[in-house]
Amino acid sequence: MTAIDPRLAVNASAVGGAVDMTHGAGGRAMADLIRDVFHKHLANDYLAQGNDGALLGKVSGRLVMATDAHVISPLFFPGGDIGALAVHGTVNDVAMMGARPLWLSASFVLEEGFSLAALERIVVSMALVAREAGVPIVTGDTKVVEKGKGDGVFISTTGIGVVADETDVSGSNARPGNAILVSGTMGDHGVAILSKRENLDFETEIVSDSQPLHELVAAMLACTPGIRVLRDPTRGGLSATLNEIARQSKAGMVIREAAVPVKPEVAAACELLGLDPLNIANEGKLVAICDTADAEALLAAMQAHPKGRDAAIIGEAVADDHALVRMHTRLGGMRIVDWIAGEQLPRIC
């Protein structure tokens, strides 16, 4: 388990004991858990309404909604934990629609016997990153399952955001000749999880890239309102994401291996373990596709933002009746970048 972020230690009250079935029974124990852990740390005016849902404010623009379930082992890892991941993942899913995230909901499935102190640490982490992102958790739910029928804690989050009428971002919008960009290095999250799971020691600790990307997206859209595609390459990594976009848009993709940014320590870990960085999950990076004429300006805007310093143009969309993803290798050849057949790293996000 990674060291506790000092900000979390200050805010948590180190609740003792463990989750039991009464915490999900709808009685006093459940009410106490909600008050002493969830409402205490996630407090905001929407939660304070005390209803089964949240009455939200009026918005101007089109609504976007995204939902995600988060299961990961270990729950705490270098650079984050399941709570921060749940917030970041759904904020980013909303942002990839070109939208500004406004509100989140969170649902917890807890296993009987799970440490209440660990639960509070997770909730405090969620509260911290939600406030830093400016996206409050406004409603939620808690269920408890018998010991052996869960894995500590599962978290499902739903996000609502608003997108401007003139913004049109979709995986179906890629066209031959468009440029493909990424916001940073690939594979950091998956390798960070694997290193902790397998107790691997590297000279430099590999840290998850889990982070919210909505402010980066806003800066990108301010520079290039005509961005065609945004997508975060989570499970399945860059290879799965490009194949998804190719299938949606019916266009091929050609990338250059030498242009794809990968940290040396991540590349070394992947080589050691026989993994391909293109297939490894990321939780704080995005793929953008835009008109070629806009690519250099968009790249400059991304690199000027703290969360896009390592951004790069990695390839282009091409006409291809088979909508294949291909890569120019460092050795001068060309290979197909296909979907992975199975799951390289289970329980990754």
PDB file of N, CA, C and O in Angstrom, residues 11 27 60 62 81 84 88 90 109 118 130 140 161 191 211 229 252 254 277 282 284 286 289 291-292 330:
ATOM      1  N   ASN A  11      -7.435  15.096   6.947  1.00  0.00           N
ATOM      2  CA  ASN A  11      -8.887  15.197   6.877  1.00  0.00           C
ATOM      3  C   ASN A  11      -9.622  13.974   7.388  1.00  0.00           C
ATOM      4  O   ASN A  11     -10.777  14.041   7.762  1.00  0.00           O
ATOM      5  N   GLY A  27     -30.943   0.968   8.343  1.00  0.00           N
ATOM      6  CA  GLY A  27     -31.254   1.429   9.699  1.00  0.00           C
ATOM      7  C   GLY A  27     -30.264   2.454  10.213  1.00  0.00           C
ATOM      8  O   GLY A  27     -29.618   3.181   9.452  1.00  0.00           O
ATOM      9  N   SER A  60     -27.228  26.030 -19.601  1.00  0.00           N
ATOM     10  CA  SER A  60     -27.424  26.485 -20.975  1.00  0.00           C
ATOM     11  C   SER A  60     -26.530  25.655 -21.888  1.00  0.00           C
ATOM     12  O   SER A  60     -25.310  25.661 -21.747  1.00  0.00           O
ATOM     13  N   ARG A  62     -26.291  21.747 -24.390  1.00  0.00           N
ATOM     14  CA  ARG A  62     -26.742  20.358 -24.445  1.00  0.00           C
ATOM     15  C   ARG A  62     -26.118  19.567 -23.310  1.00  0.00           C
ATOM     16  O   ARG A  62     -24.947  19.745 -22.974  1.00  0.00           O
ATOM     17  N   ASP A  81      -5.709   6.075  -5.995  1.00  0.00           N
ATOM     18  CA  ASP A  81      -6.482   5.013  -5.365  1.00  0.00           C
ATOM     19  C   ASP A  81      -7.807   4.907  -6.098  1.00  0.00           C
ATOM     20  O   ASP A  81      -8.102   5.701  -6.997  1.00  0.00           O
ATOM     21  N   ALA A  84      -9.985   8.307  -6.143  1.00  0.00           N
ATOM     22  CA  ALA A  84      -9.541   9.330  -7.101  1.00  0.00           C
ATOM     23  C   ALA A  84      -9.777   8.867  -8.526  1.00  0.00           C
ATOM     24  O   ALA A  84     -10.204   9.644  -9.392  1.00  0.00           O
ATOM     25  N   HIS A  88     -11.816  10.858 -11.451  1.00  0.00           N
ATOM     26  CA  HIS A  88     -11.100  11.238 -12.669  1.00  0.00           C
ATOM     27  C   HIS A  88     -11.676  10.542 -13.896  1.00  0.00           C
ATOM     28  O   HIS A  88     -11.844  11.164 -14.959  1.00  0.00           O
ATOM     29  N   THR A  90     -14.696   9.418 -14.616  1.00  0.00           N
ATOM     30  CA  THR A  90     -15.978   9.905 -15.116  1.00  0.00           C
ATOM     31  C   THR A  90     -15.903  11.369 -15.540  1.00  0.00           C
ATOM     32  O   THR A  90     -16.533  11.766 -16.528  1.00  0.00           O
ATOM     33  N   VAL A 109     -20.465  -0.318  -3.576  1.00  0.00           N
ATOM     34  CA  VAL A 109     -20.799  -1.678  -3.153  1.00  0.00           C
ATOM     35  C   VAL A 109     -19.664  -2.135  -2.242  1.00  0.00           C
ATOM     36  O   VAL A 109     -18.520  -2.270  -2.689  1.00  0.00           O
ATOM     37  N   ALA A 118     -10.109   2.295   5.804  1.00  0.00           N
ATOM     38  CA  ALA A 118      -9.776   2.312   4.382  1.00  0.00           C
ATOM     39  C   ALA A 118     -10.887   2.962   3.572  1.00  0.00           C
ATOM     40  O   ALA A 118     -10.629   3.723   2.633  1.00  0.00           O
ATOM     41  N   ALA A 130     -12.394  15.704  -6.224  1.00  0.00           N
ATOM     42  CA  ALA A 130     -13.603  16.317  -6.773  1.00  0.00           C
ATOM     43  C   ALA A 130     -13.584  17.822  -6.570  1.00  0.00           C
ATOM     44  O   ALA A 130     -13.963  18.592  -7.455  1.00  0.00           O
ATOM     45  N   GLY A 140     -25.702   9.838  -4.108  1.00  0.00           N
ATOM     46  CA  GLY A 140     -25.037   8.543  -4.121  1.00  0.00           C
ATOM     47  C   GLY A 140     -25.859   7.459  -3.472  1.00  0.00           C
ATOM     48  O   GLY A 140     -27.018   7.663  -3.083  1.00  0.00           O
ATOM     49  N   GLY A 161     -22.581  16.795 -17.643  1.00  0.00           N
ATOM     50  CA  GLY A 161     -21.898  18.002 -18.072  1.00  0.00           C
ATOM     51  C   GLY A 161     -22.688  18.708 -19.141  1.00  0.00           C
ATOM     52  O   GLY A 161     -23.765  18.243 -19.556  1.00  0.00           O
ATOM     53  N   VAL A 191       1.154   0.150 -15.889  1.00  0.00           N
ATOM     54  CA  VAL A 191       2.421  -0.355 -15.370  1.00  0.00           C
ATOM     55  C   VAL A 191       2.563  -0.020 -13.882  1.00  0.00           C
ATOM     56  O   VAL A 191       3.112  -0.814 -13.107  1.00  0.00           O
ATOM     57  N   GLN A 211      -5.647  11.585 -13.509  1.00  0.00           N
ATOM     58  CA  GLN A 211      -5.850  13.022 -13.337  1.00  0.00           C
ATOM     59  C   GLN A 211      -7.043  13.465 -14.171  1.00  0.00           C
ATOM     60  O   GLN A 211      -7.403  12.806 -15.158  1.00  0.00           O
ATOM     61  N   VAL A 229     -12.353  14.616 -32.805  1.00  0.00           N
ATOM     62  CA  VAL A 229     -12.467  13.452 -31.917  1.00  0.00           C
ATOM     63  C   VAL A 229     -11.659  13.689 -30.654  1.00  0.00           C
ATOM     64  O   VAL A 229     -10.535  14.219 -30.724  1.00  0.00           O
ATOM     65  N   GLY A 252      -9.077   4.510 -41.792  1.00  0.00           N
ATOM     66  CA  GLY A 252      -7.901   3.856 -41.250  1.00  0.00           C
ATOM     67  C   GLY A 252      -7.067   4.824 -40.426  1.00  0.00           C
ATOM     68  O   GLY A 252      -7.266   6.045 -40.481  1.00  0.00           O
ATOM     69  N   VAL A 254      -2.906   5.508 -39.274  1.00  0.00           N
ATOM     70  CA  VAL A 254      -1.492   5.158 -39.410  1.00  0.00           C
ATOM     71  C   VAL A 254      -0.710   5.998 -38.406  1.00  0.00           C
ATOM     72  O   VAL A 254      -0.800   7.235 -38.414  1.00  0.00           O
ATOM     73  N   PRO A 277       3.351  -1.311 -24.729  1.00  0.00           N
ATOM     74  CA  PRO A 277       2.827  -0.073 -24.126  1.00  0.00           C
ATOM     75  C   PRO A 277       1.567   0.437 -24.810  1.00  0.00           C
ATOM     76  O   PRO A 277       0.758   1.125 -24.176  1.00  0.00           O
ATOM     77  N   ASN A 282      -4.311   3.851 -19.633  1.00  0.00           N
ATOM     78  CA  ASN A 282      -3.948   5.195 -19.166  1.00  0.00           C
ATOM     79  C   ASN A 282      -5.174   5.770 -18.468  1.00  0.00           C
ATOM     80  O   ASN A 282      -6.308   5.450 -18.818  1.00  0.00           O
ATOM     81  N   GLY A 284      -5.030   9.341 -17.456  1.00  0.00           N
ATOM     82  CA  GLY A 284      -4.899  10.791 -17.439  1.00  0.00           C
ATOM     83  C   GLY A 284      -4.340  11.332 -18.738  1.00  0.00           C
ATOM     84  O   GLY A 284      -3.669  12.362 -18.759  1.00  0.00           O
ATOM     85  N   LEU A 286      -5.185  11.711 -23.229  1.00  0.00           N
ATOM     86  CA  LEU A 286      -6.245  11.709 -24.237  1.00  0.00           C
ATOM     87  C   LEU A 286      -5.665  11.602 -25.640  1.00  0.00           C
ATOM     88  O   LEU A 286      -4.490  11.899 -25.873  1.00  0.00           O
ATOM     89  N   ILE A 289      -8.115  14.107 -32.463  1.00  0.00           N
ATOM     90  CA  ILE A 289      -8.009  14.082 -33.917  1.00  0.00           C
ATOM     91  C   ILE A 289      -8.581  15.391 -34.452  1.00  0.00           C
ATOM     92  O   ILE A 289      -9.678  15.808 -34.056  1.00  0.00           O
ATOM     93  N   ASP A 291      -8.238  18.530 -37.962  1.00  0.00           N
ATOM     94  CA  ASP A 291      -7.783  18.818 -39.317  1.00  0.00           C
ATOM     95  C   ASP A 291      -6.275  19.055 -39.303  1.00  0.00           C
ATOM     96  O   ASP A 291      -5.735  19.680 -38.371  1.00  0.00           O
ATOM     97  N   THR A 292      -5.606  18.596 -40.326  1.00  0.00           N
ATOM     98  CA  THR A 292      -4.146  18.732 -40.393  1.00  0.00           C
ATOM     99  C   THR A 292      -3.710  20.193 -40.272  1.00  0.00           C
ATOM    100  O   THR A 292      -2.693  20.498 -39.635  1.00  0.00           O
ATOM    101  N   ARG A 330       9.952   1.299 -35.601  1.00  0.00           N
ATOM    102  CA  ARG A 330      11.282   1.903 -35.541  1.00  0.00           C
ATOM    103  C   ARG A 330      12.264   1.194 -36.474  1.00  0.00           C
ATOM    104  O   ARG A 330      13.283   1.765 -36.862  1.00  0.00           O
TER     105      ARG A 330
END
